[in-house]
GROMACS .gro file of C-alpha atoms in nm:
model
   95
    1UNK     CA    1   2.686  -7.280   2.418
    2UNK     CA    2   3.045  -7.230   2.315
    3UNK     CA    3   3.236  -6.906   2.332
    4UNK     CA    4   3.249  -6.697   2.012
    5UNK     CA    5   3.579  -6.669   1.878
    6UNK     CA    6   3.525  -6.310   1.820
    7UNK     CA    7   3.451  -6.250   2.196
    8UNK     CA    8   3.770  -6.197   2.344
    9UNK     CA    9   4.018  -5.913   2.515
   10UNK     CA   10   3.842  -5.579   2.652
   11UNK     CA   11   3.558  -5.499   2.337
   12UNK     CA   12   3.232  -5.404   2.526
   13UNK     CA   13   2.970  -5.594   2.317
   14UNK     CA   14   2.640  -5.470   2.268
   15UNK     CA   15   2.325  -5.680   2.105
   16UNK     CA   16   2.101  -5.503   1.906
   17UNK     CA   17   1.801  -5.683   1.789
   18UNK     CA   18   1.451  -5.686   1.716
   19UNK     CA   19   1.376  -5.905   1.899
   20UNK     CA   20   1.403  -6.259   1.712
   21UNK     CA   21   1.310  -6.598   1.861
   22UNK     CA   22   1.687  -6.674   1.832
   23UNK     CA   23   1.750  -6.397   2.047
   24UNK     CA   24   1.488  -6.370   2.320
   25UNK     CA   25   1.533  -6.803   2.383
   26UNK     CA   26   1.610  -6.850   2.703
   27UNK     CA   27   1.927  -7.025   2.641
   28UNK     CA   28   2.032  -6.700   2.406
   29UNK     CA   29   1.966  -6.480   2.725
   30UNK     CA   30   2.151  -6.691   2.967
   31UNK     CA   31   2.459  -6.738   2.788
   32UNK     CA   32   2.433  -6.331   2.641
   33UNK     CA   33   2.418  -6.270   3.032
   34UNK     CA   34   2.627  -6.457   3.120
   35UNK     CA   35   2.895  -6.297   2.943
   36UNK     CA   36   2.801  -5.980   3.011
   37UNK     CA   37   2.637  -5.851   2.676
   38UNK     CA   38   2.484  -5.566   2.680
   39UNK     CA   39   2.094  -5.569   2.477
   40UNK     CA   40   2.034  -5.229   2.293
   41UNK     CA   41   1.632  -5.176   2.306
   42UNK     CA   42   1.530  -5.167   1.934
   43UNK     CA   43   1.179  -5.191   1.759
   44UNK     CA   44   1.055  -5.479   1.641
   45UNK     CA   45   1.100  -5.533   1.245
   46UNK     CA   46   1.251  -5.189   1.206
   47UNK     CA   47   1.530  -5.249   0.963
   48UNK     CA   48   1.484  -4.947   0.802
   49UNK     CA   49   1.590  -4.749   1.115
   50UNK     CA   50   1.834  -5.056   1.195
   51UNK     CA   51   2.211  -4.950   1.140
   52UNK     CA   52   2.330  -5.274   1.137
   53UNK     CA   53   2.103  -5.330   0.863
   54UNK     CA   54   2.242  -5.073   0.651
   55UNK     CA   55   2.617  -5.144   0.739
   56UNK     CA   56   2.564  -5.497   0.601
   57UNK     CA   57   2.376  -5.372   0.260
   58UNK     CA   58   2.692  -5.130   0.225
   59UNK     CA   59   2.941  -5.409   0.284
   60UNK     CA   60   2.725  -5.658   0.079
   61UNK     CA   61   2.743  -5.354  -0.257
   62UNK     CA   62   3.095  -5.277  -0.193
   63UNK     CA   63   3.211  -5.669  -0.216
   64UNK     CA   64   3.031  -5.731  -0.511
   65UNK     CA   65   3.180  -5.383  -0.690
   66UNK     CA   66   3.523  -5.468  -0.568
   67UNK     CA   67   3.545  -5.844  -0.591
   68UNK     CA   68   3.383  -6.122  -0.750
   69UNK     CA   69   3.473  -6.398  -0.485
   70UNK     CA   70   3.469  -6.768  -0.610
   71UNK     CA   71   3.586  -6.974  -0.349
   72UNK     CA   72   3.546  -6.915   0.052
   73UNK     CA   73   3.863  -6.790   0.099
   74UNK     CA   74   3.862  -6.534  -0.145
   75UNK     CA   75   3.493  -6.437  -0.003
   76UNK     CA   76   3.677  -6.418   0.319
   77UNK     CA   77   3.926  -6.181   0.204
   78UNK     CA   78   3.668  -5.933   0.029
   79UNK     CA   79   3.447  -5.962   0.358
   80UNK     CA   80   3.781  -5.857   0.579
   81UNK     CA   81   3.883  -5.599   0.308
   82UNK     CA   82   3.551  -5.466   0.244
   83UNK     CA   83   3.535  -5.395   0.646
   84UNK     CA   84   3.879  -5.238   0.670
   85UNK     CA   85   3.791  -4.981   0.430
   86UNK     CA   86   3.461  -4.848   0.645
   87UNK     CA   87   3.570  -4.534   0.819
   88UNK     CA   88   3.647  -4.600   1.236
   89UNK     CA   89   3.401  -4.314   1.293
   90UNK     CA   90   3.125  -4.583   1.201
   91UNK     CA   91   3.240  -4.757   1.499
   92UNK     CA   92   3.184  -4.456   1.749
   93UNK     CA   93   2.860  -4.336   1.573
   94UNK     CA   94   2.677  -4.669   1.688
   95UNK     CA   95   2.530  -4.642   2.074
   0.00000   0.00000   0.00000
């Protein structure tokens, strides 16, 4: 598998899933070892207690009250503006 843009410099990355094929293959769990990601135990098809969950339905509402994207790029700016806005405290709230 190729390395994720998005995993680069010192962030500590933690997985949290419920344990989806995708995620429990063992090519997923070689490669997530290998690079040192750390799995959070979660319930199986728990989404109401998932915060992850959540975070996305809160971006997904405040994109579509702030911006009506037509084109990727513009998507791509609500998606990167929409996650600005979130408090940093979210960030240090999650385990």
């Amino acid at each position: 598998m190729e390395q994720a843009p998005w995993i680069c410099g010192h962030h500590r990355l933690l997985l949290m899933g419920d344990n989806p094929p995708i995620h429990t293959a063992q090519a997923s769990t070689d490669w997530q070892d290998q690079h040192e990601i750390q799995k959070l135990d979660w319930q199986a098809h728990s989404p109401n207690f998932n915060p992850i969950q959540n975070l996305w339905k809160t971006m997904k509402s405040q994109i579509s009250k702030l911006y009506q994207p037509q084109m990727v790029e513009e998507l791509q700016h609500a998606i990167k503006a929409a996650w600005t806005d979130f408090h940093i405290n979210l960030l240090y709230l999650m385990p």
